[in-house]
Amino acid sequence: MNQTFAKRAESLAPAAVYEILKHCGPGKAIAFAAGNPGADAIPGEVIAGYMAEALTMPIPQTLLYAPTEGYPPLREKLVADLKSKRNIGNDDDKIIITQGATQAIEIVTKVFCNEGDVIISENPSFTGSLSAFKSYGVQIEGVDMEHDGMCMEKLEETLKKHPNARFIYTIPNFQNPTGWTTSLEKRKKIYELAKKYNTLILEDDPYGDLRYFGEDIPTIKSMDTDGIVLYAGSFSKTISPGLRVGYLLMHKNYMEKLAAAKQISDVHSPSVNQIVVHKMMTEFTMERQLADVRAIYNRRLQLTCDCIDKYLGGRVSYVKPEGGLYVYVQLPAEINVDDFCGQALKDGVGIVQGHSFEVTPDPNSPYFRINFSSPTDENLEKGIRILGDVLKKF
Amino acid sequence: MNQTFAKRAESLAPAAVYEILKHCGPGKAIAFAAGNPGADAIPGEVIAGYMAEALTMPIPQTLLYAPTEGYPPLREKLVADLKSKRNIGNDDDKIIITQGATQAIEIVTKVFCNEGDVIISENPSFTGSLSAFKSYGVQIEGVDMEHDGMCMEKLEETLKKHPNARFIYTIPNFQNPTGWTTSLEKRKKIYELAKKYNTLILEDDPYGDLRYFGEDIPTIKSMDTDGIVLYAGSFSKTISPGLRVGYLLMHKNYMEKLAAAKQISDVHSPSVNQIVVHKMMTEFTMERQLADVRAIYNRRLQLTCDCIDKYLGGRVSYVKPEGGLYVYVQLPAEINVDDFCGQALKDGVGIVQGHSFEVTPDPNSPYFRINFSSPTDENLEKGIRILGDVLKKF
């Protein structure tokens, strides 16, 4: 057996976060590492009820093969709600249901990017997306994040340098890993620059519904009069990641290729899971669910910031996010972040180094990421207290 | 907006079968076109019961993020059953749960094939797989099917001509679209040739459990002492395609890359669906389910053959399959198959031309495919009677 892999497979490896998670769990370290929702934020009984209801529907609607594009009532409801609630989408747009936003990102990459093409991404960014880009042999050009979004000078410079860049990848709301939100001004500028340099925008918005205070900022997709923004959303953070239901809204010209790419990948997403999401959206439990989730995570965010101030205060800094799941903490320059995270794991807390999320990891990057949605309140306080003790060792 | 697609996207288009299905359904044509199971063969109540049971388990096991490789008890049970019941797999093999066998085929292609590489496939074959291969810019070399499997002389000739072929793709049991089964002798030969020419085998076996009479033939994977066979299976035809649960068994050396490819595609398959399949397998309803499905489809197969003999007899020929979902019918040479299928659709029956499944479609190919699992007994007879009337017009 001396079979070799495809060239593109060179980049394929388990994500760093999963390696850390192996050391986390009951009896092991406290996990601040993944982007998991809190178990107490998942409406298990509501889902069970709707799943049972779904399974009383005729079998051709639930358990046979189904349309690749998704369960038609869910697609209709989503299009209507995105428009009425957030002014997203217009008559030229179509929607496809995906296995979480993850699949949306993969099929967009597959359909639009040749090997060697350039994608421009925020830096740092979500490792799942960066891995998807790399898995198609794409060259990623990172544009450094500032507290209000990418550096616009650097973005324009990168667009000039790479006139055939396929798209700009951005998570404008409560970005992963930084928790930082792109300002309205910068969103407008990103859209203008994409038009000017004739490229697309892939707007990834899994956290858009998770704002705990402050004012919603219009999405870039809501400005899209030219059909250049592909908008990915997900129910993974607001209902349950286990259902694997996300979506991609884009100009109708892209639908056929993207649907064919999904068809090749998995034919369609499970109907029952899509019906459950549709029932959540139409039977008015979604608003209640969002209110519940926001209340839980807002409490955890406040607790996280209070504990950071109490146990690490004075030696670290961070920008308090207005939503999402993450706080990005900056260590003093004299501390090596790998040493710090390694010691934290030994002492019982799994956190991820900021450079794990960088396009080209810089070991001198002084950040680590805390996920505050997954741990219990008790473990949040305990874990941050431990991080404070770890900090004293440096 | 003048964005272009990636080169690989040129091949991406809706499958022919889906185009035909648009004209089928209640009040429209009878569908003999897709590979859908019969609604009466889906154990809806059993699935509903197990789904409800699954949702009483703790939320971290059901509705949060889960391991990419799949639900551990299902993986263990599958490995054990494949070994004990069919002698498939050994200590060096690993299993990953996929979204149907479809995803197994896609990730194998992504991980092993560079653009321009060669895959050797049975011709005709499953269009979903051929589309997946094409979507990675792979060159497919077809080897014509005979009633007992590929032509071995042609296979060896093709291997000689393409010494770097990445893998041989085969559906040895009740092949799609032909329904033909590869003999034991040819299975052994395929394995020998793969070894001799240093290539892999992708054995796709979604119909292996659907034998209605005759003796089971050992899988190629069961001969795999060299770790060169990747074996894809599915519960889509035996439990429900709507659950989207399949699997890939392969040498452990391939696991990391394939799991990373799945992680990039959809993180993991929904846990609840995997738990349902595990419950079917461990609580002994699977054997009953298989017996039920086999009884229903065997009846439909007999009915199909009886009706073909009655209504089309003398002018068409076919090899009666011993299992699976399809009968491949050969028209007289003077009839144009596109004209015949077009007229059939007008007169109320959706069937698919054999050349739709060919690597390089030959419009003179005299075959069409009947799927007999999906229609009711009544529609089966009615549909084939209509086909008989259509035949009289030619």
CSV table of C-alpha atoms in Angstrom, one decimal, chain A residues 1-15 18 35-39 42-44 47-48 51 55 59-60 62-66 68 99 102-103 106 109-115 128 131-132 135-136 165-166 198-200 226-228 236-237 239-244 251 253-254 256-258 260-261 263-273, chain B residues 1-15 18 35-39 42-44 47-48 51 55 59-60 62-66 68 99 102-104 106 109-115 128 131-132 135-136 165-166 198-200 226-228 236-237 240-244 251 253-254 256-258 260-261 263-273:
chain,number,residue,atom,x,y,z
A,1,MET,CA,0.0,0.0,0.0
A,2,ASN,CA,1.8,3.1,-1.2
A,3,GLN,CA,-1.1,5.2,-2.2
A,4,THR,CA,-0.6,8.9,-1.9
A,5,PHE,CA,-3.2,11.6,-1.2
A,6,ALA,CA,-4.3,14.4,-3.4
A,7,LYS,CA,-2.2,17.5,-3.2
A,8,ARG,CA,-5.1,19.4,-1.7
A,9,ALA,CA,-5.2,16.8,1.2
A,10,GLU,CA,-1.9,18.0,2.5
A,11,SER,CA,-3.7,20.7,4.5
A,12,LEU,CA,-6.3,18.3,6.0
A,13,ALA,CA,-5.7,17.8,9.7
A,14,PRO,CA,-7.8,17.8,12.8
A,15,ALA,CA,-8.5,21.3,14.1
A,18,TYR,CA,-10.5,19.4,18.9
A,35,GLY,CA,-17.8,27.2,20.2
A,36,ASN,CA,-20.4,24.9,21.7
A,37,PRO,CA,-23.7,26.4,23.0
A,38,GLY,CA,-24.5,25.8,26.6
A,39,ALA,CA,-26.5,22.6,27.2
A,42,ILE,CA,-30.8,24.0,24.0
A,43,PRO,CA,-34.6,23.6,24.0
A,44,GLY,CA,-34.5,19.8,24.2
A,47,ILE,CA,-37.3,19.9,19.9
A,48,ALA,CA,-38.5,16.5,21.0
A,51,MET,CA,-39.7,16.0,16.1
A,55,LEU,CA,-42.9,12.2,12.3
A,59,ILE,CA,-43.4,9.5,5.1
A,60,PRO,CA,-42.7,11.0,1.7
A,62,THR,CA,-40.1,13.1,6.3
A,63,LEU,CA,-38.2,9.9,5.6
A,64,LEU,CA,-37.7,9.6,1.9
A,65,TYR,CA,-35.4,11.5,-0.4
A,66,ALA,CA,-36.1,15.2,-0.4
A,68,THR,CA,-31.6,19.2,-2.3
A,99,GLN,CA,-25.7,21.3,7.0
A,102,THR,CA,-20.1,25.1,7.5
A,103,GLN,CA,-21.5,23.4,4.4
A,106,GLU,CA,-17.5,24.6,1.7
A,109,THR,CA,-15.4,27.6,-2.0
A,110,LYS,CA,-15.8,24.5,-4.2
A,111,VAL,CA,-18.0,26.3,-6.8
A,112,PHE,CA,-16.1,29.6,-7.0
A,113,CYS,CA,-12.4,28.8,-6.4
A,114,ASN,CA,-9.8,27.2,-8.5
A,115,GLU,CA,-6.6,25.9,-7.0
A,128,GLY,CA,-13.2,25.8,10.0
A,131,SER,CA,-9.5,24.9,6.6
A,132,ALA,CA,-12.2,24.7,4.0
A,135,SER,CA,-8.7,22.2,1.3
A,136,TYR,CA,-9.4,23.5,-2.2
A,165,ALA,CA,-9.5,37.5,-5.6
A,166,ARG,CA,-12.6,35.3,-5.6
A,198,ASN,CA,-15.2,43.3,-8.9
A,199,THR,CA,-15.1,40.5,-6.2
A,200,LEU,CA,-17.8,38.8,-4.2
A,226,ASP,CA,-25.6,44.2,-7.1
A,227,GLY,CA,-26.0,40.5,-6.2
A,228,ILE,CA,-22.4,40.2,-5.0
A,236,SER,CA,-26.4,25.9,15.4
A,237,LYS,CA,-25.9,28.7,18.0
A,239,ILE,CA,-31.4,26.3,18.5
A,240,SER,CA,-29.0,23.3,18.4
A,241,PRO,CA,-25.8,22.5,16.5
A,242,GLY,CA,-26.8,18.8,16.6
A,243,LEU,CA,-29.7,19.5,14.1
A,244,ARG,CA,-27.1,20.7,11.5
A,251,HIS,CA,-28.2,35.7,-6.2
A,253,ASN,CA,-27.5,33.0,-10.8
A,254,TYR,CA,-25.5,31.0,-8.3
A,256,GLU,CA,-27.9,25.8,-9.8
A,257,LYS,CA,-24.1,25.3,-9.3
A,258,LEU,CA,-24.4,25.5,-5.5
A,260,ALA,CA,-25.5,20.7,-7.5
A,261,ALA,CA,-22.5,20.9,-5.2
A,263,GLN,CA,-26.4,17.3,-4.1
A,264,ILE,CA,-23.0,15.7,-4.7
A,265,SER,CA,-22.0,16.1,-1.1
A,266,ASP,CA,-25.0,14.7,0.7
A,267,VAL,CA,-28.1,14.8,-1.6
A,268,HIS,CA,-30.1,16.8,1.0
A,269,SER,CA,-30.2,17.6,4.7
A,270,PRO,CA,-32.5,15.4,6.9
A,271,SER,CA,-36.1,16.6,6.4
A,272,VAL,CA,-37.2,16.0,10.0
A,273,ASN,CA,-34.5,18.4,11.3
B,1,MET,CA,-21.7,41.1,-11.5
B,2,ASN,CA,-19.4,39.2,-13.9
B,3,GLN,CA,-18.1,36.6,-11.5
B,4,THR,CA,-17.1,33.3,-13.0
B,5,PHE,CA,-17.3,29.9,-11.5
B,6,ALA,CA,-14.3,27.6,-10.8
B,7,LYS,CA,-13.3,25.4,-13.6
B,8,ARG,CA,-14.4,22.3,-11.7
B,9,ALA,CA,-17.9,23.8,-11.5
B,10,GLU,CA,-18.4,23.5,-15.2
B,11,SER,CA,-19.7,19.9,-14.7
B,12,LEU,CA,-22.1,20.9,-11.9
B,13,ALA,CA,-25.7,20.5,-13.1
B,14,PRO,CA,-28.9,18.9,-11.7
B,15,ALA,CA,-29.0,15.2,-12.3
B,18,TYR,CA,-34.3,14.9,-10.9
B,35,GLY,CA,-33.8,5.1,-6.5
B,36,ASN,CA,-36.3,6.0,-3.7
B,37,PRO,CA,-37.4,3.2,-1.3
B,38,GLY,CA,-41.1,2.5,-1.1
B,39,ALA,CA,-42.9,4.6,1.5
B,42,ILE,CA,-39.9,2.7,5.7
B,43,PRO,CA,-40.5,1.9,9.4
B,44,GLY,CA,-41.9,5.3,10.3
B,47,ILE,CA,-38.1,5.5,13.8
B,48,ALA,CA,-40.5,7.9,15.6
B,51,MET,CA,-36.2,9.2,18.0
B,55,LEU,CA,-34.2,12.7,22.8
B,59,ILE,CA,-28.4,17.0,25.5
B,60,PRO,CA,-24.6,16.8,25.1
B,62,THR,CA,-27.9,14.4,21.2
B,63,LEU,CA,-28.1,18.1,20.4
B,64,LEU,CA,-24.7,19.6,20.9
B,65,TYR,CA,-21.7,19.3,18.6
B,66,ALA,CA,-20.6,15.7,18.3
B,68,THR,CA,-16.9,14.1,13.3
B,99,GLN,CA,-24.3,11.5,5.2
B,102,THR,CA,-22.9,9.8,-1.1
B,103,GLN,CA,-20.7,11.7,1.3
B,104,ALA,CA,-18.3,8.8,1.6
B,106,GLU,CA,-17.3,12.6,-2.2
B,109,THR,CA,-12.6,11.7,-4.2
B,110,LYS,CA,-11.6,14.9,-2.5
B,111,VAL,CA,-8.8,13.2,-0.4
B,112,PHE,CA,-7.3,11.0,-3.1
B,113,CYS,CA,-7.8,12.7,-6.5
B,114,ASN,CA,-6.0,15.7,-8.0
B,115,GLU,CA,-7.5,17.4,-11.0
B,128,GLY,CA,-24.3,10.7,-8.3
B,131,SER,CA,-20.9,13.7,-10.9
B,132,ALA,CA,-18.8,13.7,-7.7
B,135,SER,CA,-16.8,17.8,-9.7
B,136,TYR,CA,-13.1,17.4,-8.7
B,165,ALA,CA,-5.3,5.6,-11.7
B,166,ARG,CA,-6.4,6.6,-8.2
B,198,ASN,CA,-1.1,-0.6,-7.3
B,199,THR,CA,-4.4,1.2,-7.2
B,200,LEU,CA,-7.2,1.4,-4.6
B,226,ASP,CA,-3.6,-5.3,1.9
B,227,GLY,CA,-5.7,-2.3,3.1
B,228,ILE,CA,-6.5,-1.2,-0.4
B,236,SER,CA,-30.7,4.8,3.0
B,237,LYS,CA,-32.2,1.7,1.2
B,240,SER,CA,-34.7,5.5,5.4
B,241,PRO,CA,-32.8,7.8,3.1
B,242,GLY,CA,-34.2,10.8,5.0
B,243,LEU,CA,-32.0,9.9,8.0
B,244,ARG,CA,-28.9,10.4,5.8
B,251,HIS,CA,-7.5,1.2,6.5
B,253,ASN,CA,-4.0,5.2,7.5
B,254,TYR,CA,-6.7,7.0,5.6
B,256,GLU,CA,-7.3,11.3,9.6
B,257,LYS,CA,-7.6,12.9,6.1
B,258,LEU,CA,-11.0,11.6,5.5
B,260,ALA,CA,-10.8,16.1,8.3
B,261,ALA,CA,-12.6,16.3,4.9
B,263,GLN,CA,-15.3,18.0,9.3
B,264,ILE,CA,-14.8,20.7,6.7
B,265,SER,CA,-17.9,19.6,4.9
B,266,ASP,CA,-20.5,19.5,7.8
B,267,VAL,CA,-18.6,19.0,11.2
B,268,HIS,CA,-20.6,15.8,11.9
B,269,SER,CA,-23.8,14.0,11.0
B,270,PRO,CA,-26.9,14.6,13.3
B,271,SER,CA,-26.5,12.5,16.4
B,272,VAL,CA,-30.2,11.7,16.9
B,273,ASN,CA,-30.3,10.0,13.4
